[in-house]
Amino acid sequence: MRVDLFDFDLPEESIALRPASPRDSARLLVVRPDGEPELADHRVSELPDFLKPGDALVFNDTKVIPAQLEGIRHREGAGGQQVSATLHMRTAPDAWKAFAKPGKRIKVGDRIEFGHGGNACMIGSLAATVEEKGEGGEVTLRFDLSGPMLDEAIMAVGHIPLPPYIAAKRAEDDKDRQDYQTIYAREEGAVAAPTAGLHFTPELFAALDAAGIERHFVTLHVGAGTFLPVKADDTADHKMHQEIGYVSADTAARLNAVKARGGRIICVGTTSLRLIESAATDDGVIEPWSGATGIFITPGYRFKAVDMLMTNFHLPRSTLFMLVSAFSGLETMRSAYAHAIETGYRFYSYGDSSLLFRKD
């Protein structure tokens, strides 16, 4: 499909720079696509009103790490140069794929020392060698540290990699370390938060429990590729970056039981949806799953397991707007986004949310 079909005008003032407080006070646009699109304005705290006893919410329990690193590149015969690297996928105990800037000037074999003056923390210098170089500034960094020692060093010198549309307007601060994390995050490894989950509070969890709504957790470590723009003119020419994910055998069995008794699966965020759809067979059975997924969902995709989707409002021409257009219909989502812009919904990672019913 033509990428310009997914374009729309978004005013700068629609971009949220801080989350709603309390989190579940954010607005919730309920979108029902069957027949004439039905749009209804609500609050996230009202989510239980749209679910039924026996339904199941699926959350992504990945935890954001401070994956934005600043350092100095060293090369024999050349002076040091300031560089930045955004880690996005771990490939070994001592290696990460990263997006580096300025990418064109970095070469295989370069040494990079990260942190203030090269001192990461009490364990010493956090240094890496550029082992491979790919397209679009992507590199593979082989660190001198490995495993838990590398994790500790990254925590010491790294910064939360705010989405570029927020980082362009303000600097990351201490508040972001809490704001840009779900209350149920536990599996470290994400570069970006599964932002639909940022709206949940202990009070909302209690209300969902009282309503008989199940909660299940999967893990997809969101990578920096989620922020990359679609530069191709046609969706067929866009290459998705892969992300590592896990669906346990117990979670798969429990979700299949939900479907078998007539309950619905509601994914909280596009990350959990992409993972569940990667794990599902063509007949809708969810299987245990572990590995990298690069699933790219555009209109015409047949959803196998997911019935509803809770998600924030996404960028124009993005793979995520393409995904929600596949889920509820392109014209429905164009109408929904026009309504959201006109009525003052807040967009992107710290913005408001929507609850989408799947278009049959």
mmCIF file of C-alpha atoms in Angstrom:
data_model
loop_
_atom_site.group_PDB
_atom_site.id
_atom_site.type_symbol
_atom_site.label_atom_id
_atom_site.label_comp_id
_atom_site.label_asym_id
_atom_site.label_seq_id
_atom_site.Cartn_x
_atom_site.Cartn_y
_atom_site.Cartn_z
ATOM 1 C CA MET A 1 0.000 0.000 0.000
ATOM 2 C CA ARG A 2 1.083 3.605 -0.537
ATOM 3 C CA VAL A 3 2.594 5.045 2.632
ATOM 4 C CA ASP A 4 0.970 8.440 2.024
ATOM 5 C CA LEU A 5 -2.414 6.824 2.704
ATOM 6 C CA PHE A 6 -1.362 6.830 6.371
ATOM 7 C CA ASP A 7 -0.416 10.495 6.514
ATOM 8 C CA PHE A 8 -2.294 13.197 8.435
ATOM 9 C CA ASP A 9 -1.605 16.649 9.829
ATOM 10 C CA LEU A 10 -0.835 16.784 13.528
ATOM 11 C CA PRO A 11 -0.511 20.120 15.365
ATOM 12 C CA GLU A 12 2.616 20.482 17.491
ATOM 13 C CA GLU A 13 0.488 21.289 20.522
ATOM 14 C CA SER A 14 -1.078 17.805 20.348
ATOM 15 C CA ILE A 15 2.205 16.164 21.417
ATOM 16 C CA ALA A 16 2.209 15.328 25.143
ATOM 17 C CA LEU A 17 5.448 16.154 26.971
ATOM 18 C CA ARG A 18 4.344 14.760 30.354
ATOM 19 C CA PRO A 19 1.864 12.028 31.301
ATOM 20 C CA ALA A 20 -1.545 12.625 32.847
ATOM 21 C CA SER A 21 -1.695 12.603 36.642
ATOM 22 C CA PRO A 22 -3.000 10.325 37.979
ATOM 23 C CA ARG A 23 -2.141 8.006 35.116
ATOM 24 C CA ASP A 24 -5.636 6.557 34.709
ATOM 25 C CA SER A 25 -7.163 10.033 34.341
ATOM 26 C CA ALA A 26 -5.959 10.096 30.727
ATOM 27 C CA ARG A 27 -8.664 10.245 28.082
ATOM 28 C CA LEU A 28 -9.819 7.077 26.324
ATOM 29 C CA LEU A 29 -11.365 7.161 22.853
ATOM 30 C CA VAL A 30 -13.515 4.057 22.317
ATOM 31 C CA VAL A 31 -13.654 3.093 18.632
ATOM 32 C CA ARG A 32 -16.196 0.617 17.291
ATOM 33 C CA PRO A 33 -15.688 0.126 13.541
ATOM 34 C CA ASP A 34 -18.706 -1.972 12.549
ATOM 35 C CA GLY A 35 -21.228 -0.140 10.375
ATOM 36 C CA GLU A 36 -20.802 3.595 10.810
ATOM 37 C CA PRO A 37 -17.705 4.168 12.999
ATOM 38 C CA GLU A 38 -18.803 4.880 16.545
ATOM 39 C CA LEU A 39 -16.524 7.139 18.585
ATOM 40 C CA ALA A 40 -17.059 7.759 22.288
ATOM 41 C CA ASP A 41 -15.020 9.904 24.686
ATOM 42 C CA HIS A 42 -14.192 8.374 28.077
ATOM 43 C CA ARG A 43 -11.401 8.093 30.661
ATOM 44 C CA VAL A 44 -8.939 5.228 31.118
ATOM 45 C CA SER A 45 -10.372 4.699 34.609
ATOM 46 C CA GLU A 46 -13.619 3.621 32.886
ATOM 47 C CA LEU A 47 -11.931 0.730 31.048
ATOM 48 C CA PRO A 48 -13.702 -1.998 33.103
ATOM 49 C CA ASP A 49 -17.058 -0.716 31.775
ATOM 50 C CA PHE A 50 -16.156 -1.955 28.269
ATOM 51 C CA LEU A 51 -14.983 -5.422 29.280
ATOM 52 C CA LYS A 52 -16.821 -8.544 30.405
ATOM 53 C CA PRO A 53 -16.130 -11.064 33.167
ATOM 54 C CA GLY A 54 -13.835 -13.709 31.730
ATOM 55 C CA ASP A 55 -12.092 -11.343 29.295
ATOM 56 C CA ALA A 56 -8.300 -11.202 29.538
ATOM 57 C CA LEU A 57 -5.940 -8.254 29.294
ATOM 58 C CA VAL A 58 -2.458 -9.024 27.956
ATOM 59 C CA PHE A 59 0.345 -6.763 29.200
ATOM 60 C CA ASN A 60 3.958 -6.444 28.103
ATOM 61 C CA ASP A 61 6.071 -6.594 31.272
ATOM 62 C CA THR A 62 9.325 -5.420 29.673
ATOM 63 C CA LYS A 63 11.328 -2.870 31.665
ATOM 64 C CA VAL A 64 12.993 0.141 30.076
ATOM 65 C CA ILE A 65 16.726 0.391 30.613
ATOM 66 C CA PRO A 66 18.773 3.623 30.319
ATOM 67 C CA ALA A 67 19.903 2.653 26.833
ATOM 68 C CA GLN A 68 21.013 6.070 25.587
ATOM 69 C CA LEU A 69 24.808 6.215 25.895
ATOM 70 C CA GLU A 70 27.128 9.146 25.254
ATOM 71 C CA GLY A 71 30.820 8.582 24.626
ATOM 72 C CA ILE A 72 34.042 9.353 22.804
ATOM 73 C CA ARG A 73 35.135 7.430 19.714
ATOM 74 C CA HIS A 74 38.833 6.646 19.476
ATOM 75 C CA ARG A 75 40.651 5.560 16.351
ATOM 76 C CA GLU A 76 44.360 5.130 15.649
ATOM 77 C CA GLY A 77 45.706 8.205 13.924
ATOM 78 C CA ALA A 78 42.607 10.299 14.675
ATOM 79 C CA GLY A 79 41.426 12.431 17.552
ATOM 80 C CA GLY A 80 38.477 11.579 19.767
ATOM 81 C CA GLN A 81 34.968 12.360 18.562
ATOM 82 C CA GLN A 82 31.746 12.681 20.545
ATOM 83 C CA VAL A 83 29.233 9.975 19.619
ATOM 84 C CA SER A 84 25.924 8.715 20.956
ATOM 85 C CA ALA A 85 24.516 5.204 20.792
ATOM 86 C CA THR A 86 20.999 3.961 21.467
ATOM 87 C CA LEU A 87 21.059 0.271 22.356
ATOM 88 C CA HIS A 88 18.118 -1.579 20.845
ATOM 89 C CA MET A 89 18.699 -5.341 20.867
ATOM 90 C CA ARG A 90 21.030 -7.536 22.892
ATOM 91 C CA THR A 91 22.714 -10.238 20.808
ATOM 92 C CA ALA A 92 25.091 -11.741 23.404
ATOM 93 C CA PRO A 93 26.008 -11.263 27.080
ATOM 94 C CA ASP A 94 28.599 -8.694 25.965
ATOM 95 C CA ALA A 95 27.075 -7.383 22.707
ATOM 96 C CA TRP A 96 24.265 -5.042 21.664
ATOM 97 C CA LYS A 97 22.969 -3.747 18.376
ATOM 98 C CA ALA A 98 22.692 0.038 18.535
ATOM 99 C CA PHE A 99 21.849 3.082 16.447
ATOM 100 C CA ALA A 100 24.893 5.347 16.493
ATOM 101 C CA LYS A 101 25.315 9.023 15.646
ATOM 102 C CA PRO A 102 27.111 10.269 13.641
ATOM 103 C CA GLY A 103 26.752 6.869 12.007
ATOM 104 C CA LYS A 104 28.601 7.625 8.765
ATOM 105 C CA ARG A 105 31.846 8.445 10.583
ATOM 106 C CA ILE A 106 31.955 5.281 12.681
ATOM 107 C CA LYS A 107 33.972 2.361 11.323
ATOM 108 C CA VAL A 108 34.435 -1.283 12.263
ATOM 109 C CA GLY A 109 37.249 -1.517 14.790
ATOM 110 C CA ASP A 110 36.613 1.867 16.408
ATOM 111 C CA ARG A 111 36.811 1.972 20.185
ATOM 112 C CA ILE A 112 34.172 3.947 22.106
ATOM 113 C CA GLU A 113 34.418 4.908 25.766
ATOM 114 C CA PHE A 114 31.049 5.687 27.327
ATOM 115 C CA GLY A 115 30.318 7.674 30.455
ATOM 116 C CA HIS A 116 31.770 10.762 32.072
ATOM 117 C CA GLY A 117 35.471 10.799 31.322
ATOM 118 C CA GLY A 118 35.281 7.110 30.499
ATOM 119 C CA ASN A 119 34.520 6.178 34.118
ATOM 120 C CA ALA A 120 31.321 4.161 34.232
ATOM 121 C CA CYS A 121 31.231 3.455 37.954
ATOM 122 C CA MET A 122 33.219 1.559 40.550
ATOM 123 C CA ILE A 123 33.708 -1.306 38.103
ATOM 124 C CA GLY A 124 35.737 0.916 35.779
ATOM 125 C CA SER A 125 35.447 2.139 32.211
ATOM 126 C CA LEU A 126 32.510 1.183 29.993
ATOM 127 C CA ALA A 127 34.177 0.644 26.643
ATOM 128 C CA ALA A 128 33.165 -1.140 23.472
ATOM 129 C CA THR A 129 34.514 -2.044 20.053
ATOM 130 C CA VAL A 130 32.494 -1.542 16.879
ATOM 131 C CA GLU A 131 32.258 -5.095 15.575
ATOM 132 C CA GLU A 132 29.836 -4.674 12.665
ATOM 133 C CA LYS A 133 28.227 -1.813 10.777
ATOM 134 C CA GLY A 134 24.839 -2.000 9.085
ATOM 135 C CA GLU A 135 22.475 0.399 7.361
ATOM 136 C CA GLY A 136 20.977 3.584 8.787
ATOM 137 C CA GLY A 137 23.633 4.058 11.458
ATOM 138 C CA GLU A 138 23.150 0.625 13.013
ATOM 139 C CA VAL A 139 26.242 -0.945 14.589
ATOM 140 C CA THR A 140 27.047 -3.966 16.729
ATOM 141 C CA LEU A 141 28.972 -3.042 19.879
ATOM 142 C CA ARG A 142 31.105 -5.632 21.662
ATOM 143 C CA PHE A 143 31.638 -4.403 25.227
ATOM 144 C CA ASP A 144 34.614 -5.144 27.457
ATOM 145 C CA LEU A 145 32.156 -6.073 30.215
ATOM 146 C CA SER A 146 29.622 -8.893 30.063
ATOM 147 C CA GLY A 147 26.427 -10.099 31.709
ATOM 148 C CA PRO A 148 25.432 -8.483 35.041
ATOM 149 C CA MET A 149 28.591 -6.337 35.126
ATOM 150 C CA LEU A 150 27.639 -4.802 31.777
ATOM 151 C CA ASP A 151 24.060 -4.290 32.984
ATOM 152 C CA GLU A 152 25.334 -2.447 36.061
ATOM 153 C CA ALA A 153 27.571 -0.203 33.973
ATOM 154 C CA ILE A 154 24.751 0.673 31.561
ATOM 155 C CA MET A 155 22.509 1.557 34.497
ATOM 156 C CA ALA A 156 25.248 3.815 35.851
ATOM 157 C CA VAL A 157 26.054 5.846 32.737
ATOM 158 C CA GLY A 158 22.989 5.518 30.511
ATOM 159 C CA HIS A 159 20.016 7.813 30.055
ATOM 160 C CA ILE A 160 16.365 7.006 29.401
ATOM 161 C CA PRO A 161 16.020 7.265 25.601
ATOM 162 C CA LEU A 162 12.964 9.493 25.359
ATOM 163 C CA PRO A 163 11.141 9.305 22.027
ATOM 164 C CA PRO A 164 12.657 11.800 19.578
ATOM 165 C CA TYR A 165 9.457 13.855 19.383
ATOM 166 C CA ILE A 166 9.745 14.501 23.152
ATOM 167 C CA ALA A 167 13.538 14.735 23.322
ATOM 168 C CA ALA A 168 13.473 17.439 20.644
ATOM 169 C CA LYS A 169 11.377 19.622 22.945
ATOM 170 C CA ARG A 170 12.930 19.014 26.371
ATOM 171 C CA ALA A 171 15.735 17.134 28.086
ATOM 172 C CA GLU A 172 15.261 13.856 29.947
ATOM 173 C CA ASP A 173 15.115 14.313 33.730
ATOM 174 C CA ASP A 174 14.856 12.222 36.893
ATOM 175 C CA LYS A 175 11.055 12.185 36.697
ATOM 176 C CA ASP A 176 11.197 10.301 33.398
ATOM 177 C CA ARG A 177 12.835 7.316 35.082
ATOM 178 C CA GLN A 178 9.516 6.750 36.869
ATOM 179 C CA ASP A 179 7.079 8.205 34.343
ATOM 180 C CA TYR A 180 8.481 6.211 31.412
ATOM 181 C CA GLN A 181 7.960 2.849 33.140
ATOM 182 C CA THR A 182 4.836 0.776 33.715
ATOM 183 C CA ILE A 183 3.955 -0.139 37.296
ATOM 184 C CA TYR A 184 4.311 -3.846 36.406
ATOM 185 C CA ALA A 185 7.646 -3.652 34.508
ATOM 186 C CA ARG A 186 9.986 -6.457 35.584
ATOM 187 C CA GLU A 187 11.951 -7.917 32.634
ATOM 188 C CA GLU A 188 14.817 -5.533 31.828
ATOM 189 C CA GLY A 189 15.747 -5.012 28.201
ATOM 190 C CA ALA A 190 13.491 -2.450 26.495
ATOM 191 C CA VAL A 191 14.698 0.751 24.904
ATOM 192 C CA ALA A 192 11.178 2.182 24.716
ATOM 193 C CA ALA A 193 8.208 1.774 27.033
ATOM 194 C CA PRO A 194 5.079 -0.167 26.014
ATOM 195 C CA THR A 195 3.263 3.130 26.388
ATOM 196 C CA ALA A 196 -0.358 1.931 26.542
ATOM 197 C CA GLY A 197 0.594 0.330 29.846
ATOM 198 C CA LEU A 198 1.703 3.643 31.339
ATOM 199 C CA HIS A 199 -1.961 4.455 32.072
ATOM 200 C CA PHE A 200 -2.469 1.661 34.606
ATOM 201 C CA THR A 201 -2.570 2.262 38.363
ATOM 202 C CA PRO A 202 -3.081 -0.022 41.384
ATOM 203 C CA GLU A 203 -6.604 1.422 41.642
ATOM 204 C CA LEU A 204 -7.404 0.481 38.050
ATOM 205 C CA PHE A 205 -6.001 -3.007 38.579
ATOM 206 C CA ALA A 206 -8.282 -3.386 41.615
ATOM 207 C CA ALA A 207 -11.309 -2.287 39.572
ATOM 208 C CA LEU A 208 -10.443 -4.793 36.836
ATOM 209 C CA ASP A 209 -10.096 -7.571 39.420
ATOM 210 C CA ALA A 210 -13.504 -6.678 40.867
ATOM 211 C CA ALA A 211 -14.999 -6.858 37.363
ATOM 212 C CA GLY A 212 -13.635 -10.383 36.800
ATOM 213 C CA ILE A 213 -11.075 -9.381 34.160
ATOM 214 C CA GLU A 214 -7.974 -11.578 33.966
ATOM 215 C CA ARG A 215 -4.432 -10.200 33.644
ATOM 216 C CA HIS A 216 -1.674 -12.020 31.776
ATOM 217 C CA PHE A 217 1.882 -10.989 30.970
ATOM 218 C CA VAL A 218 4.166 -11.503 27.993
ATOM 219 C CA THR A 219 7.554 -9.921 27.280
ATOM 220 C CA LEU A 220 8.615 -8.035 24.163
ATOM 221 C CA HIS A 221 11.732 -5.918 24.526
ATOM 222 C CA VAL A 222 10.791 -2.829 22.543
ATOM 223 C CA GLY A 223 13.647 -1.576 20.366
ATOM 224 C CA ALA A 224 14.592 1.840 19.049
ATOM 225 C CA GLY A 225 13.382 0.696 15.623
ATOM 226 C CA THR A 226 9.862 1.547 16.795
ATOM 227 C CA PHE A 227 10.787 5.235 16.373
ATOM 228 C CA LEU A 228 12.263 4.917 12.880
ATOM 229 C CA PRO A 229 10.226 6.675 10.172
ATOM 230 C CA VAL A 230 8.941 4.802 7.154
ATOM 231 C CA LYS A 231 11.057 6.205 4.337
ATOM 232 C CA ALA A 232 9.717 3.950 1.594
ATOM 233 C CA ASP A 233 6.879 5.076 -0.676
ATOM 234 C CA ASP A 234 5.216 1.657 -0.466
ATOM 235 C CA THR A 235 4.722 -0.511 2.608
ATOM 236 C CA ALA A 236 6.098 -3.506 0.686
ATOM 237 C CA ASP A 237 9.517 -1.835 0.630
ATOM 238 C CA HIS A 238 9.770 -1.138 4.372
ATOM 239 C CA LYS A 239 11.911 -3.417 6.531
ATOM 240 C CA MET A 240 10.898 -3.827 10.180
ATOM 241 C CA HIS A 241 13.573 -4.098 12.852
ATOM 242 C CA GLN A 242 13.312 -7.229 14.962
ATOM 243 C CA GLU A 243 12.566 -7.356 18.676
ATOM 244 C CA ILE A 244 13.079 -10.177 21.167
ATOM 245 C CA GLY A 245 9.998 -11.620 22.884
ATOM 246 C CA TYR A 246 8.679 -14.471 25.023
ATOM 247 C CA VAL A 247 5.291 -16.119 25.607
ATOM 248 C CA SER A 248 5.445 -18.788 28.312
ATOM 249 C CA ALA A 249 3.688 -22.144 27.988
ATOM 250 C CA ASP A 250 1.531 -21.293 31.014
ATOM 251 C CA THR A 251 0.434 -17.928 29.580
ATOM 252 C CA ALA A 252 -0.326 -19.490 26.188
ATOM 253 C CA ALA A 253 -2.470 -22.195 27.829
ATOM 254 C CA ARG A 254 -4.375 -19.676 29.950
ATOM 255 C CA LEU A 255 -5.106 -17.412 26.962
ATOM 256 C CA ASN A 256 -6.293 -20.377 24.893
ATOM 257 C CA ALA A 257 -8.633 -21.281 27.770
ATOM 258 C CA VAL A 258 -10.030 -17.735 27.708
ATOM 259 C CA LYS A 259 -10.824 -18.073 23.999
ATOM 260 C CA ALA A 260 -12.272 -21.574 24.446
ATOM 261 C CA ARG A 261 -14.883 -20.372 26.952
ATOM 262 C CA GLY A 262 -15.887 -17.364 24.852
ATOM 263 C CA GLY A 263 -13.773 -14.667 26.509
ATOM 264 C CA ARG A 264 -11.958 -11.976 24.582
ATOM 265 C CA ILE A 265 -8.254 -11.212 24.420
ATOM 266 C CA ILE A 266 -7.504 -7.511 24.823
ATOM 267 C CA CYS A 267 -3.905 -6.527 24.173
ATOM 268 C CA VAL A 268 -2.582 -3.529 26.066
ATOM 269 C CA GLY A 269 -0.331 -1.950 23.470
ATOM 270 C CA THR A 270 0.823 -2.783 19.972
ATOM 271 C CA THR A 271 3.849 -4.596 21.392
ATOM 272 C CA SER A 272 1.805 -7.277 23.148
ATOM 273 C CA LEU A 273 -0.436 -7.553 20.066
ATOM 274 C CA ARG A 274 2.526 -8.066 17.750
ATOM 275 C CA LEU A 275 3.899 -10.743 20.061
ATOM 276 C CA ILE A 276 0.590 -12.610 20.457
ATOM 277 C CA GLU A 277 0.011 -12.541 16.699
ATOM 278 C CA SER A 278 3.558 -13.854 16.165
ATOM 279 C CA ALA A 279 2.855 -16.722 18.568
ATOM 280 C CA ALA A 280 -0.589 -17.622 17.157
ATOM 281 C CA THR A 281 -1.229 -20.287 14.557
ATOM 282 C CA ASP A 282 -3.478 -19.649 11.555
ATOM 283 C CA ASP A 283 -6.419 -21.203 13.421
ATOM 284 C CA GLY A 284 -5.971 -18.850 16.379
ATOM 285 C CA VAL A 285 -4.203 -21.131 18.854
ATOM 286 C CA ILE A 286 -1.548 -19.289 20.863
ATOM 287 C CA GLU A 287 1.617 -21.327 21.267
ATOM 288 C CA PRO A 288 4.604 -20.877 23.599
ATOM 289 C CA TRP A 289 7.009 -18.621 21.777
ATOM 290 C CA SER A 290 10.536 -17.300 22.130
ATOM 291 C CA GLY A 291 12.688 -15.408 19.681
ATOM 292 C CA ALA A 292 12.848 -12.350 17.475
ATOM 293 C CA THR A 293 9.823 -10.996 15.660
ATOM 294 C CA GLY A 294 9.760 -8.518 12.822
ATOM 295 C CA ILE A 295 6.052 -8.873 12.105
ATOM 296 C CA PHE A 296 4.762 -5.915 10.047
ATOM 297 C CA ILE A 297 0.983 -5.543 10.189
ATOM 298 C CA THR A 298 -0.768 -3.478 7.525
ATOM 299 C CA PRO A 299 -4.363 -3.407 6.202
ATOM 300 C CA GLY A 300 -5.237 -6.763 4.720
ATOM 301 C CA TYR A 301 -3.659 -8.699 7.581
ATOM 302 C CA ARG A 302 -5.979 -11.312 9.111
ATOM 303 C CA PHE A 303 -5.801 -11.182 12.892
ATOM 304 C CA LYS A 304 -5.607 -14.630 14.425
ATOM 305 C CA ALA A 305 -6.077 -14.223 18.174
ATOM 306 C CA VAL A 306 -6.563 -10.629 19.367
ATOM 307 C CA ASP A 307 -10.088 -9.235 19.771
ATOM 308 C CA MET A 308 -9.492 -5.715 21.143
ATOM 309 C CA LEU A 309 -6.550 -3.350 21.427
ATOM 310 C CA MET A 310 -5.777 -0.555 23.873
ATOM 311 C CA THR A 311 -3.179 1.784 22.414
ATOM 312 C CA ASN A 312 -1.986 5.387 22.420
ATOM 313 C CA PHE A 313 -2.176 7.739 19.431
ATOM 314 C CA HIS A 314 0.637 7.256 16.925
ATOM 315 C CA LEU A 315 2.694 9.235 14.444
ATOM 316 C CA PRO A 316 1.606 9.941 10.868
ATOM 317 C CA ARG A 317 3.060 7.496 8.313
ATOM 318 C CA SER A 318 4.239 5.192 11.120
ATOM 319 C CA THR A 319 4.124 1.400 11.218
ATOM 320 C CA LEU A 320 1.942 1.668 14.335
ATOM 321 C CA PHE A 321 -0.706 3.801 12.613
ATOM 322 C CA MET A 322 -0.643 1.190 9.849
ATOM 323 C CA LEU A 323 -1.212 -1.518 12.480
ATOM 324 C CA VAL A 324 -4.242 0.180 14.064
ATOM 325 C CA SER A 325 -5.613 0.830 10.563
ATOM 326 C CA ALA A 326 -5.335 -2.898 9.880
ATOM 327 C CA PHE A 327 -7.103 -3.648 13.163
ATOM 328 C CA SER A 328 -10.094 -1.297 12.927
ATOM 329 C CA GLY A 329 -10.024 -0.152 9.287
ATOM 330 C CA LEU A 330 -8.137 2.696 7.645
ATOM 331 C CA GLU A 331 -11.130 5.006 7.181
ATOM 332 C CA THR A 332 -12.308 4.323 10.721
ATOM 333 C CA MET A 333 -8.917 5.254 12.132
ATOM 334 C CA ARG A 334 -8.625 8.344 9.964
ATOM 335 C CA SER A 335 -11.980 9.464 11.388
ATOM 336 C CA ALA A 336 -10.918 8.569 14.922
ATOM 337 C CA TYR A 337 -7.661 10.520 14.665
ATOM 338 C CA ALA A 338 -9.410 13.527 13.132
ATOM 339 C CA HIS A 339 -11.831 13.485 16.079
ATOM 340 C CA ALA A 340 -8.949 13.114 18.546
ATOM 341 C CA ILE A 341 -7.080 16.101 17.097
ATOM 342 C CA GLU A 342 -10.203 18.262 16.928
ATOM 343 C CA THR A 343 -11.215 17.510 20.529
ATOM 344 C CA GLY A 344 -7.773 17.934 22.089
ATOM 345 C CA TYR A 345 -6.541 14.401 22.735
ATOM 346 C CA ARG A 346 -2.834 14.230 23.625
ATOM 347 C CA PHE A 347 -0.644 12.168 21.277
ATOM 348 C CA TYR A 348 2.318 9.795 21.510
ATOM 349 C CA SER A 349 4.105 8.114 24.403
ATOM 350 C CA TYR A 350 2.879 10.345 27.246
ATOM 351 C CA GLY A 351 -0.480 11.019 25.610
ATOM 352 C CA ASP A 352 -4.023 9.719 25.874
ATOM 353 C CA SER A 353 -5.274 6.291 24.848
ATOM 354 C CA SER A 354 -7.818 4.522 22.679
ATOM 355 C CA LEU A 355 -9.728 1.261 22.936
ATOM 356 C CA LEU A 356 -10.170 -0.332 19.530
ATOM 357 C CA PHE A 357 -12.623 -3.068 18.611
ATOM 358 C CA ARG A 358 -11.468 -5.303 15.769
ATOM 359 C CA LYS A 359 -13.122 -4.822 12.403
ATOM 360 C CA ASP A 360 -14.516 -8.138 11.178
#
